[in-house]
PDB file of C-alpha atoms in Angstrom:
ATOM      1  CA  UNK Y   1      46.965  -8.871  61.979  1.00 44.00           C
ATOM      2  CA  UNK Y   2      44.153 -11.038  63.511  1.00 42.00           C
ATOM      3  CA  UNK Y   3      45.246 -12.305  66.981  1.00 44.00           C
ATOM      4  CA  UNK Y   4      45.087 -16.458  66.557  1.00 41.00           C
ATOM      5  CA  UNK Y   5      42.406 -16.810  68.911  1.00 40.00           C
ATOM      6  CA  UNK Y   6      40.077 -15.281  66.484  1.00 38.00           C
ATOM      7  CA  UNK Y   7      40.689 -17.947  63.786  1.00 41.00           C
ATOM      8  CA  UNK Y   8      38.549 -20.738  63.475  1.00 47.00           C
ATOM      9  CA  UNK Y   9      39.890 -24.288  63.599  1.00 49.00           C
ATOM     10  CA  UNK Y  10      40.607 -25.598  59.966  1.00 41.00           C
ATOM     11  CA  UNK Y  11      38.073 -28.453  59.793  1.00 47.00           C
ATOM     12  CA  UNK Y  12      35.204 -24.987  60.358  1.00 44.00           C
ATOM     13  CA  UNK Y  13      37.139 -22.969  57.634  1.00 37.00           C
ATOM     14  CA  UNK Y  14      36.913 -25.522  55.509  1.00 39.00           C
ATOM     15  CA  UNK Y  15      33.217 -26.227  55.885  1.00 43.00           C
ATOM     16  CA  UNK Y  16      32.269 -22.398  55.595  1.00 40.00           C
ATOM     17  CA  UNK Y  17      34.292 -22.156  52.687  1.00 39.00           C
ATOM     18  CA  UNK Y  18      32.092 -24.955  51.076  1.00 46.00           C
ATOM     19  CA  UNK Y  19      29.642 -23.586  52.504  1.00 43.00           C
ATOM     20  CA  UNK Y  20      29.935 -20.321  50.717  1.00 46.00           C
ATOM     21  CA  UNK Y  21      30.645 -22.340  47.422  1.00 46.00           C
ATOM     22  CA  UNK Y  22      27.492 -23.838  47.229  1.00 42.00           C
ATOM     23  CA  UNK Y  23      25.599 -20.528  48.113  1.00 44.00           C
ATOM     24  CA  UNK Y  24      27.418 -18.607  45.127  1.00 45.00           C
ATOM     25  CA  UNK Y  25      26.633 -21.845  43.045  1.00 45.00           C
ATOM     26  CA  UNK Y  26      23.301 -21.834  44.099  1.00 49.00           C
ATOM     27  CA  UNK Y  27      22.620 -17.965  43.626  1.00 50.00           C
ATOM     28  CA  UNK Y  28      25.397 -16.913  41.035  1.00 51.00           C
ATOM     29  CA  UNK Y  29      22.327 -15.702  38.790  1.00 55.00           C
ATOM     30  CA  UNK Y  30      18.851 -16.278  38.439  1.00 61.00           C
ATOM     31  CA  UNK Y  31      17.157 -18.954  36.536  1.00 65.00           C
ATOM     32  CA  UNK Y  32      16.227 -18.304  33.011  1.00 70.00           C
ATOM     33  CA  UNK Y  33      12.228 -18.783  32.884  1.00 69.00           C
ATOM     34  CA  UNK Y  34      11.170 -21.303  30.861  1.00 74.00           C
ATOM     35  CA  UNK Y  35       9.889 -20.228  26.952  1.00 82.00           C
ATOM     36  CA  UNK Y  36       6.416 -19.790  26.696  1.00 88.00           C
ATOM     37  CA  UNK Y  37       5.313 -22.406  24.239  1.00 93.00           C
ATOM     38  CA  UNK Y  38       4.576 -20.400  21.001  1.00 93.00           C
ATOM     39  CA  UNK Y  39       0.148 -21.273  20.759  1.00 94.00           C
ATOM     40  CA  UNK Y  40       0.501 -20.061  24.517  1.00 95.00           C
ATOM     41  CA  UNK Y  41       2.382 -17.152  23.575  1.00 95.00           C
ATOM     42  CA  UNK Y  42       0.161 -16.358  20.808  1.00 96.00           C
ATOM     43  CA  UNK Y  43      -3.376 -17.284  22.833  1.00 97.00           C
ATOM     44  CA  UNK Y  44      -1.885 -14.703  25.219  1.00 97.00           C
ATOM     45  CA  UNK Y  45      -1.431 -12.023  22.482  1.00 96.00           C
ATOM     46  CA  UNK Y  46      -4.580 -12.426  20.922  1.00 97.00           C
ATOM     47  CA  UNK Y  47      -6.487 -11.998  24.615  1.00 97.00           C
ATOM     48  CA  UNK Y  48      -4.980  -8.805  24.916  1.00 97.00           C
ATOM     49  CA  UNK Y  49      -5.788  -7.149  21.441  1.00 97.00           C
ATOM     50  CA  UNK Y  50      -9.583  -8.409  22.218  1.00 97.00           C
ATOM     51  CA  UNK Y  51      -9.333  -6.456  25.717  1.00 97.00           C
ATOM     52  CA  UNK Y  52      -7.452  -3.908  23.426  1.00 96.00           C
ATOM     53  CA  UNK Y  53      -4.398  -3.079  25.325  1.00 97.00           C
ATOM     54  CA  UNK Y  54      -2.351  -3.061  21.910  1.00 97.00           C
ATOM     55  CA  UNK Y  55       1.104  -2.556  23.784  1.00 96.00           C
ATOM     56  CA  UNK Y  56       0.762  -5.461  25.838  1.00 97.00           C
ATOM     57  CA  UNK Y  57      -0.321  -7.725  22.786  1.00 97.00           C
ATOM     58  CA  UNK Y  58       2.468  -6.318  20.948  1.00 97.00           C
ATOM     59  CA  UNK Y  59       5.145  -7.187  23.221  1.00 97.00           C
ATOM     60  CA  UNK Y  60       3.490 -11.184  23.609  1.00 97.00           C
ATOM     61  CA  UNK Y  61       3.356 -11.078  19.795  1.00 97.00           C
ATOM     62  CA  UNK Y  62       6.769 -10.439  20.102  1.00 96.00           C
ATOM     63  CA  UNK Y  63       7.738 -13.589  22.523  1.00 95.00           C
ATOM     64  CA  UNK Y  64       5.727 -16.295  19.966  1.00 96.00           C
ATOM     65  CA  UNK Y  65       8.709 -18.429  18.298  1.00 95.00           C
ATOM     66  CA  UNK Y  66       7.660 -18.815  15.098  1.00 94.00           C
ATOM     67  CA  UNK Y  67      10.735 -20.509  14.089  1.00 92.00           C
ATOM     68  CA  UNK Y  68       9.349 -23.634  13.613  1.00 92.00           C
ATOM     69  CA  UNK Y  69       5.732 -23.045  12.359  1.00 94.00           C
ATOM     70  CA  UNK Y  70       5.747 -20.851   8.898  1.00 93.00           C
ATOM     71  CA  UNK Y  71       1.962 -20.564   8.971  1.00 94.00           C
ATOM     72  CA  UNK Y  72       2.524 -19.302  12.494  1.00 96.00           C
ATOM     73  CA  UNK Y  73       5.202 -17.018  11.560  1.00 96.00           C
ATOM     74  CA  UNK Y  74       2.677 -15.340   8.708  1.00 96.00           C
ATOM     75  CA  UNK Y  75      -0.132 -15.082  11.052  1.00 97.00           C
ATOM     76  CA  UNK Y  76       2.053 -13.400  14.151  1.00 97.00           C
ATOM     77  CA  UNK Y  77       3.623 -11.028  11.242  1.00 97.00           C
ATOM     78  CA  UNK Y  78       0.017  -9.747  10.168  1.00 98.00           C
ATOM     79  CA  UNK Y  79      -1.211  -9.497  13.797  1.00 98.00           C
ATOM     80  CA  UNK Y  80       1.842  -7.330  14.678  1.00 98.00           C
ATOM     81  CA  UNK Y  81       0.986  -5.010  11.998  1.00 98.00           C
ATOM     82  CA  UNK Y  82      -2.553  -5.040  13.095  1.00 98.00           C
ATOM     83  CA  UNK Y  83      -1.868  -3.901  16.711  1.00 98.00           C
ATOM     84  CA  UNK Y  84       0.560  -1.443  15.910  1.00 98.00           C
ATOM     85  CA  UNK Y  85      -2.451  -0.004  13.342  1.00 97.00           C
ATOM     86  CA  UNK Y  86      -4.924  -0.057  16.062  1.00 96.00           C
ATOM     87  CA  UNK Y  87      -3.160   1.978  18.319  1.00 92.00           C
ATOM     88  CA  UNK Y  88      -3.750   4.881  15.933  1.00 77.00           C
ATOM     89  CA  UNK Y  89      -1.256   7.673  16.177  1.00 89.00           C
ATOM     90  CA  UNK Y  90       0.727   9.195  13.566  1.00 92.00           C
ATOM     91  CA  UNK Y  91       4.171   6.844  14.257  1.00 95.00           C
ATOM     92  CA  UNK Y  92       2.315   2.641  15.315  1.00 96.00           C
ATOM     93  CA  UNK Y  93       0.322   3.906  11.732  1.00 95.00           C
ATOM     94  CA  UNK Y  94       3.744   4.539  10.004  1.00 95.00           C
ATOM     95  CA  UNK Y  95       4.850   1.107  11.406  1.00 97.00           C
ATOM     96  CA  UNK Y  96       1.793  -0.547  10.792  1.00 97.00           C
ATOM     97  CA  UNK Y  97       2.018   0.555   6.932  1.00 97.00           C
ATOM     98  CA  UNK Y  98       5.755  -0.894   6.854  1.00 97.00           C
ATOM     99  CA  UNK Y  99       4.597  -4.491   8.431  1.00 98.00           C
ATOM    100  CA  UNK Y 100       1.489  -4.708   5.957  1.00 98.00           C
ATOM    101  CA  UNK Y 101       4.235  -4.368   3.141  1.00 97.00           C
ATOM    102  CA  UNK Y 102       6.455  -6.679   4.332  1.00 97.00           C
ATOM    103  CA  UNK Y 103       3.807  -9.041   5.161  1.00 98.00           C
ATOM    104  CA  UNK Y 104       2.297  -8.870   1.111  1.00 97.00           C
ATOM    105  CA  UNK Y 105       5.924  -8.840  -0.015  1.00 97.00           C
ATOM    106  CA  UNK Y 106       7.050 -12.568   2.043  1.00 96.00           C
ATOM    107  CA  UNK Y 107       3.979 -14.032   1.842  1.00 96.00           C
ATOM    108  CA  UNK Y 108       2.661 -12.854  -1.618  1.00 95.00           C
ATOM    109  CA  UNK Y 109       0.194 -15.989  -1.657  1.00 94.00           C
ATOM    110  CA  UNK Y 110      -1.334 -16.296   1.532  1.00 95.00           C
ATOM    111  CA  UNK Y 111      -5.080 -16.166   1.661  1.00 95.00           C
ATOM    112  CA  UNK Y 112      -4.878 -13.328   4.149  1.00 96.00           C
ATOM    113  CA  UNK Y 113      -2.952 -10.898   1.506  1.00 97.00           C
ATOM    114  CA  UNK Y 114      -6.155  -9.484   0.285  1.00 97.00           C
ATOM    115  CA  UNK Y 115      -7.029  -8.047   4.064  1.00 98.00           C
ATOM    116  CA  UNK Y 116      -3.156  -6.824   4.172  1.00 98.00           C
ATOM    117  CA  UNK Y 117      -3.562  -4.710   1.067  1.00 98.00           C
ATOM    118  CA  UNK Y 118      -6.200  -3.368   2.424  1.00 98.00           C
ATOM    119  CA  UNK Y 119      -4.843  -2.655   5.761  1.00 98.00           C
ATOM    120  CA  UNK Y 120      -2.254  -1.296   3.765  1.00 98.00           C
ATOM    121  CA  UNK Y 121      -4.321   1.439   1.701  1.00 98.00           C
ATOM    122  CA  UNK Y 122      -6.133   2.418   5.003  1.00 97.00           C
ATOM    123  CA  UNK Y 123      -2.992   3.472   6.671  1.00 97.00           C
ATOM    124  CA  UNK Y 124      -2.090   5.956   3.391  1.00 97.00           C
ATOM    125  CA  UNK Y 125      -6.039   6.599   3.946  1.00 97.00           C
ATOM    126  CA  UNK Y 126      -5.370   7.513   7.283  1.00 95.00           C
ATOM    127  CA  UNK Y 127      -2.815   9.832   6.358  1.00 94.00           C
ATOM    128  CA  UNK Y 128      -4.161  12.435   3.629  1.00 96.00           C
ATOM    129  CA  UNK Y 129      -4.016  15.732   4.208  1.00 95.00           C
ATOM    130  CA  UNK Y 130      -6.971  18.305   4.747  1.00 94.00           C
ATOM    131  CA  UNK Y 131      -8.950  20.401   1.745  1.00 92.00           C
ATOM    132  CA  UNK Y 132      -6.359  22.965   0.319  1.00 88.00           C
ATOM    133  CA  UNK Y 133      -3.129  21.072   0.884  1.00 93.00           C
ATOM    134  CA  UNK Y 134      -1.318  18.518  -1.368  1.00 94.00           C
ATOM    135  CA  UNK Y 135      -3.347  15.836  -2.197  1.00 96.00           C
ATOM    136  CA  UNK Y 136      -0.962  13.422  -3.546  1.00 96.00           C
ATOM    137  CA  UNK Y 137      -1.161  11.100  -0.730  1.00 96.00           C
ATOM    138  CA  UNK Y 138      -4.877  10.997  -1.126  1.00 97.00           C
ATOM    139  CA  UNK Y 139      -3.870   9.795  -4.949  1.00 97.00           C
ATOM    140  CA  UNK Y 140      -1.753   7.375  -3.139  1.00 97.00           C
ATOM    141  CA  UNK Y 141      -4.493   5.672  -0.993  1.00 98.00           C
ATOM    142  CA  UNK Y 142      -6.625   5.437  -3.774  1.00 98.00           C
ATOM    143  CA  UNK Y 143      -4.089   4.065  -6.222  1.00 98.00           C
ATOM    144  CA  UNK Y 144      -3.527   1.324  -3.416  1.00 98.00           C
ATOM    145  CA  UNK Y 145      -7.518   0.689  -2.549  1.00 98.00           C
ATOM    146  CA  UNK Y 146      -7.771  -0.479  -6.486  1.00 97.00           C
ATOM    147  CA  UNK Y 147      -5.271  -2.707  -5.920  1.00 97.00           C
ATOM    148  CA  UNK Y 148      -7.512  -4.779  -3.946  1.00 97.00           C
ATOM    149  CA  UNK Y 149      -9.943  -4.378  -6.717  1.00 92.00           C
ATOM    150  CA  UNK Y 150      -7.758  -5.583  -9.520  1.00 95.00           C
ATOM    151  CA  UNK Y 151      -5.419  -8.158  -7.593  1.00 95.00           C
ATOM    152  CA  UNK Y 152      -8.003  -9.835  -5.287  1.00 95.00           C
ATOM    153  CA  UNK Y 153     -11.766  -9.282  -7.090  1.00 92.00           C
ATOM    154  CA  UNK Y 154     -13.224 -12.432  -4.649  1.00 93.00           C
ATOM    155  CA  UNK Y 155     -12.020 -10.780  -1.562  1.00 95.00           C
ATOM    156  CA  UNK Y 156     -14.588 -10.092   1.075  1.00 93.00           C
ATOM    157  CA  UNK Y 157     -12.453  -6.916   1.155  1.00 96.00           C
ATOM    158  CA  UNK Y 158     -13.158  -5.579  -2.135  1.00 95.00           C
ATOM    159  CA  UNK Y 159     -16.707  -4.467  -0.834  1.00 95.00           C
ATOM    160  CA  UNK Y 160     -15.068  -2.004   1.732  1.00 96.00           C
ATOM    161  CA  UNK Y 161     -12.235  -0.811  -0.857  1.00 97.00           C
ATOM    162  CA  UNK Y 162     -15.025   0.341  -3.234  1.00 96.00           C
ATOM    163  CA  UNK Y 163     -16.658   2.567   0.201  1.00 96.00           C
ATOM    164  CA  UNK Y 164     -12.763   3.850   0.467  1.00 97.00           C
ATOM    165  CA  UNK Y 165     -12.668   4.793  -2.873  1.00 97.00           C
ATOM    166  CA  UNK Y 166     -15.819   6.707  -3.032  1.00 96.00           C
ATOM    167  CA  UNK Y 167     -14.867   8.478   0.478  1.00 97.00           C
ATOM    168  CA  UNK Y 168     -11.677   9.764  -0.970  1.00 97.00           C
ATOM    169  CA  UNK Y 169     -12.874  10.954  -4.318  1.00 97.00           C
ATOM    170  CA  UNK Y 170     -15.855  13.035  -1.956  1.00 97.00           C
ATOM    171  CA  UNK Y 171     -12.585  14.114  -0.425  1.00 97.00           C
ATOM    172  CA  UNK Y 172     -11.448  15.342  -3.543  1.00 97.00           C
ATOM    173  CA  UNK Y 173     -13.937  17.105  -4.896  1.00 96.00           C
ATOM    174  CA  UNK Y 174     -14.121  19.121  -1.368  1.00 96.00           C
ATOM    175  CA  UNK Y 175     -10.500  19.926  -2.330  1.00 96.00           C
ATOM    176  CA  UNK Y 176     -11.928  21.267  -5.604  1.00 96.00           C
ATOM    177  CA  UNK Y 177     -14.494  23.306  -4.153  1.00 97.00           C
ATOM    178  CA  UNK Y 178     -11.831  24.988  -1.817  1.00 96.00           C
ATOM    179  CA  UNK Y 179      -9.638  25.791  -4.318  1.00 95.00           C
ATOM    180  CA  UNK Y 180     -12.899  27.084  -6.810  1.00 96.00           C
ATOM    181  CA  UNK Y 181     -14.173  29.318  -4.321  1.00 96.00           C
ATOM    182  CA  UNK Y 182     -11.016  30.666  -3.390  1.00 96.00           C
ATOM    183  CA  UNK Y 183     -10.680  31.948  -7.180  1.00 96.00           C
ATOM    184  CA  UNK Y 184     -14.455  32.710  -7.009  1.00 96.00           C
ATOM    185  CA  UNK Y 185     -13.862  34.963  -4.305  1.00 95.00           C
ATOM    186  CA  UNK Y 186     -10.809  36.879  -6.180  1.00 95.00           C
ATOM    187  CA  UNK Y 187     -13.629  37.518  -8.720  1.00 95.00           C
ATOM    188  CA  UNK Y 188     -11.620  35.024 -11.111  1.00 96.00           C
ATOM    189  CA  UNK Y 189     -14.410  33.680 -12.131  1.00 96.00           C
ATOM    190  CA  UNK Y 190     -13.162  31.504 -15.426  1.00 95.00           C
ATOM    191  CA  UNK Y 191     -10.691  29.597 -13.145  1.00 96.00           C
ATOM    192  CA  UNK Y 192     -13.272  29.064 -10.895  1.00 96.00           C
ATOM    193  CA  UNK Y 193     -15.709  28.037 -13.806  1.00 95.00           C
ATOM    194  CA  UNK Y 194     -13.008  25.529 -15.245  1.00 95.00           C
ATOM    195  CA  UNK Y 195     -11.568  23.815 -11.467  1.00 95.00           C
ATOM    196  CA  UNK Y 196     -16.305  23.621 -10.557  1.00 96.00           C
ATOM    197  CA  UNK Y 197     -17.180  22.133 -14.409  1.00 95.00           C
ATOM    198  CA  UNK Y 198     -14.159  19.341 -13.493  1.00 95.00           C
ATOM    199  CA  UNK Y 199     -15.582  18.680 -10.088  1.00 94.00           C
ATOM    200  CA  UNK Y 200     -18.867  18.093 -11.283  1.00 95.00           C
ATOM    201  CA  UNK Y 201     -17.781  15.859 -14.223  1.00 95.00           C
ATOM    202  CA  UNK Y 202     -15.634  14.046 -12.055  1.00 94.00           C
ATOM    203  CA  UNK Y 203     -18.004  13.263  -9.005  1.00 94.00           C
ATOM    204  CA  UNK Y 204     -21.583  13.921 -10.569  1.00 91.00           C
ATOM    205  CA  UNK Y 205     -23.087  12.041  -7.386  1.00 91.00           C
ATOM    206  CA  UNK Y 206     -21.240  13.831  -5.130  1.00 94.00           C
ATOM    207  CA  UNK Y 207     -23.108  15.397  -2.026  1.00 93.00           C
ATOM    208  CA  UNK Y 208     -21.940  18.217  -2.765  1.00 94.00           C
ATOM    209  CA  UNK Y 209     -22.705  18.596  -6.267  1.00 95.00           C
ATOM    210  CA  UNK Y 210     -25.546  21.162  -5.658  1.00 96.00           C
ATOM    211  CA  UNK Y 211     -23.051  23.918  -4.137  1.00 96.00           C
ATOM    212  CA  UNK Y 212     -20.593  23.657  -6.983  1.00 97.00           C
ATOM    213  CA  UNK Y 213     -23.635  23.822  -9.482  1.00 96.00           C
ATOM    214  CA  UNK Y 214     -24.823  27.060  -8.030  1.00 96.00           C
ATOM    215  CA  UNK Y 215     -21.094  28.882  -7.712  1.00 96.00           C
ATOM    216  CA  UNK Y 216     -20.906  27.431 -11.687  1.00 96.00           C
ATOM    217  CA  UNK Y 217     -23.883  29.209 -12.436  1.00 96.00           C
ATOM    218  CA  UNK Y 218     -23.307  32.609 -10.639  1.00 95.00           C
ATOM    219  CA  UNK Y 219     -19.499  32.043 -12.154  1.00 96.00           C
ATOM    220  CA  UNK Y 220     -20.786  32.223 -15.978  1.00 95.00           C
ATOM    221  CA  UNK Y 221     -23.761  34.939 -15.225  1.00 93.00           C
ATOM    222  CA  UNK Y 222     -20.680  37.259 -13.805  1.00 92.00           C
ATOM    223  CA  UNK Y 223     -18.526  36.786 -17.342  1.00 91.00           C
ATOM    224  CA  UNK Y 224     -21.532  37.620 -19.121  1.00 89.00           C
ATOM    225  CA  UNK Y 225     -22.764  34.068 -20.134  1.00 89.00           C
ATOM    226  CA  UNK Y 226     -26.456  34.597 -18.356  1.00 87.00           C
ATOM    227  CA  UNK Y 227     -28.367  31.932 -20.566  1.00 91.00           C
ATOM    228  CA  UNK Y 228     -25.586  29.086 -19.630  1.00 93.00           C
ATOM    229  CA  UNK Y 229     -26.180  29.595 -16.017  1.00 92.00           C
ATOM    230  CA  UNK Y 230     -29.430  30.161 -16.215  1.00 93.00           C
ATOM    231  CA  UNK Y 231     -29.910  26.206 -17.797  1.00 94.00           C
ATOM    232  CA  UNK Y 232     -27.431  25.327 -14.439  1.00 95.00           C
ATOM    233  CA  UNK Y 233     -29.727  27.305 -12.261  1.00 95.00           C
ATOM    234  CA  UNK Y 234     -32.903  25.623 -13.421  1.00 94.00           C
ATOM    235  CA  UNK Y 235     -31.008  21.945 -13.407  1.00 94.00           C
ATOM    236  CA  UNK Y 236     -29.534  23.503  -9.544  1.00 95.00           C
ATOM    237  CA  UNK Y 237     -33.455  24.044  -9.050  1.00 94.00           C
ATOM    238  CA  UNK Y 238     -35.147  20.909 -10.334  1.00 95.00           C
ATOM    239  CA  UNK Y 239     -32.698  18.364  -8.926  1.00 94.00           C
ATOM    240  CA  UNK Y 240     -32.561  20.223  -5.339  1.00 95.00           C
ATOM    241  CA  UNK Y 241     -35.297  22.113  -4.722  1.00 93.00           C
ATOM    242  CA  UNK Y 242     -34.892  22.099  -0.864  1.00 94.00           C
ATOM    243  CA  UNK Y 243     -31.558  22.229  -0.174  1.00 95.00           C
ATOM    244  CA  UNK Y 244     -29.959  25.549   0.892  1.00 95.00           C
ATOM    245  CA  UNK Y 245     -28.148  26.420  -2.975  1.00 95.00           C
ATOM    246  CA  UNK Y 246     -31.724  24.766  -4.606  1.00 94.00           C
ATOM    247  CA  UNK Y 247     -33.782  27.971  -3.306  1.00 95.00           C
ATOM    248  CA  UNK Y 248     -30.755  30.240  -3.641  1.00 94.00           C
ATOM    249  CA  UNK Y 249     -31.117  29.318  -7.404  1.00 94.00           C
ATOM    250  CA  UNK Y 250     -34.762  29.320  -7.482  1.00 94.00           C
ATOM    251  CA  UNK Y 251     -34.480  33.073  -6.143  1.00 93.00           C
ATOM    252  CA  UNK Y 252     -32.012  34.192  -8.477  1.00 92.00           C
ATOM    253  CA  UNK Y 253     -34.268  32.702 -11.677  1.00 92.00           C
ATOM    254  CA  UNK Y 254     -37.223  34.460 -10.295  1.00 89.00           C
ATOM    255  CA  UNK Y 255     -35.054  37.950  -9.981  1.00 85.00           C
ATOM    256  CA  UNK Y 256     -33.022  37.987 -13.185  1.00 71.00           C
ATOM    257  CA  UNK Y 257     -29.801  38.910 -13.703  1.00 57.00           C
ATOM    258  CA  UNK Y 258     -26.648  38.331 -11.501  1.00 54.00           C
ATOM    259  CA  UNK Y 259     -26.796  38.494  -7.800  1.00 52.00           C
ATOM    260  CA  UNK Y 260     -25.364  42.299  -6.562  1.00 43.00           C
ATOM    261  CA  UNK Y 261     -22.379  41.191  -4.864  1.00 44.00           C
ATOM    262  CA  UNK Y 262     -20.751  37.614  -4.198  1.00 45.00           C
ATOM    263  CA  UNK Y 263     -22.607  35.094  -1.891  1.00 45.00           C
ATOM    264  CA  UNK Y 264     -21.520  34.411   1.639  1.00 43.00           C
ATOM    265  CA  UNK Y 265     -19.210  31.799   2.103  1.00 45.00           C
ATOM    266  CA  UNK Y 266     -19.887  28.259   0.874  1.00 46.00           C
ATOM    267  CA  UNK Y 267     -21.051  25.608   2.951  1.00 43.00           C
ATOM    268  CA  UNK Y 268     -18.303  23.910   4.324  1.00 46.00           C
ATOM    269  CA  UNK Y 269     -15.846  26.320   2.607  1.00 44.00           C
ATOM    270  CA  UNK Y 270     -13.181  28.541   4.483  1.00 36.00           C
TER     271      UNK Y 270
END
C-alpha cells in the first residue's frame, strides 16, 4: 500500500484525471480523412492509367462515389475494366472480360457499348490457344468480334473488329495446315488432301495459301491423281513464282512425276 505522502492532494488528482480525459478524448482514434470528391477521385485515376501504373488507377477507380452521378458510375465501371485489361496477364484479362460484360449487360444503351463489346471479344482474342490445340475459343472470339459488326455497324470500332476477324481466321487456317501436314507426313495423304482443299476454300487470301497449294498438289500426285496436281502446281507457279513453294512447284513441273520422298517440313509447321 502506497505510504500517504506519495498521494497527491485531491484538487491535483482531480485535474490529472481531467487531464487524462481530454487526452483519451482527444486521441481515442484517428480522424477519418475527408472523401475525396468523386471528379477528384476520378481525375486522379485517369492520371495514373495515362502514366500507366494500372494498380494504382485501379485502386482510385475504386474510391470515386458514383452514387450520385449514373453517367459517372458507367464511365468508372468501363475504366475499371479497362485497367484491369491493360495490365495483361492471364487473371486482370479474366477480370477484365467479366467487367466488359457487366458493363454491356447494365448499361445496354450507352454510347460507349460498342467499344465494350469490343473490349470484350479482344479479351477471348487474347485467350486462344496455339496451332494444334482446341480452337473453340478462337470460334468464341470471333463469334463475339461480329457482334460488333451486326449490333453496332456505325461504330468507329467496327473497322478494327473486321482486322480481328481476319487475324483469327489466318489463325485458323495455320491450325489447318498443322493438322494437314501432320496427316501428310503419316503418308495419309486423302485426309490431308480433304483438311488443305477446306483451308484453301475457306481463306483463299490467306498468306499462306501458297504452302497449302503445293502440299495439295504433291498430296493428289502421291494417290495417283498426277494431272489434278499438276493444274495446282501450275496455278502454285503462276500466282507465286518467287516464293519458296512457287519454285518448289516450278521444279517439280519441269521434272515430272512425284517428288522421291516427302518434302522437309513446312514453313512454319512443327
Amino acid at each position: 500500500m502506497l505510504s500517504r505522502r506519495f498521494l497527491p492532494p485531491l484538487a491535483t488528482l482531480v485535474a490529472l484525471l481531467s487531464l487524462a480525459g481530454l487526452t483519451g478524448a482527444c486521441g481515442g482514434g484517428k480522424k477519418k480523412a475527408a472523401p475525396v470528391p468523386p471528379l477528384e477521385a476520378y481525375r486522379q485515376a485517369e492520371a495514373f492509367m495515362a502514366a500507366r501504373k494500372h494498380g494504382k488507377a485501379i485502386k482510385w477507380f475504386e474510391k470515386v462515389d458514383t452514387s450520385q452521378d449514373a453517367e459517372l458510375r458507367a464511365q468508372v465501371h468501363l475504366r475499371l475494366a479497362d485497367a484491369y485489361f491493360e495490365r495483361s496477364n492471364i487473371l486482370n484479362l479474366a477480370e477484365a472480360q467479366t467487367r466488359y460484360q457487366s458493363f454491356l449487360n447494365a448499361f445496354p444503351l450507352s454510347d460507349q457499348a460498342p467499344y465494350a463489346q469490343f473490349r470484350y471479344a479482344q479479351c477471348l482474342a487474347r485467350q486462344i490457344n496455339k496451332p494444334e490445340r482446341d480452337q473453340t475459343p478462337t470460334y468464341r472470339a470471333m463469334g463475339e468480334f461480329r457482334k460488333v459488326e451486326e449490333l453496332y455497324p456505325s461504330s468507329p470500332w467496327m473497322a478494327e473488329a473486321r482486322k480481328s476477324l481476319a487475324d483469327l481466321e489466318d489463325h485458323l487456317s495455320q491450325d489447318a495446315l498443322v493438322k494437314a501436314y501432320f496427316y501428310y507426313r503419316r503418308k495419309a495423304y486423302r485426309a490431308a488432301e480433304a483438311r488443305l482443299r477446306d483451308l484453301i476454300t475457306a481463306n483463299p487470301d490467306w498468306e499462306g495459301r501458297d504452302e497449302a497449294l503445293f502440299y495439295l498438289a504433291v498430296s493428289l500426285r502421291r494417290t495417283e491423281r498426277g494431272a489434278a496436281g499438276d493444274e495446282v502446281l501450275t496455278v502454285l507457279s503462276r500466282d507465286f513464282p518467287d516464293t519458296k513453294f512457287g519454285k518448289k512447284a516450278q521444279a517439280l513441273l519441269a521434272r515430272g512425276g512425284p517428288p522421291a520422298a516427302a518434302p522437309a517440313a513446312a514453313a512454319g509447321t512443327p
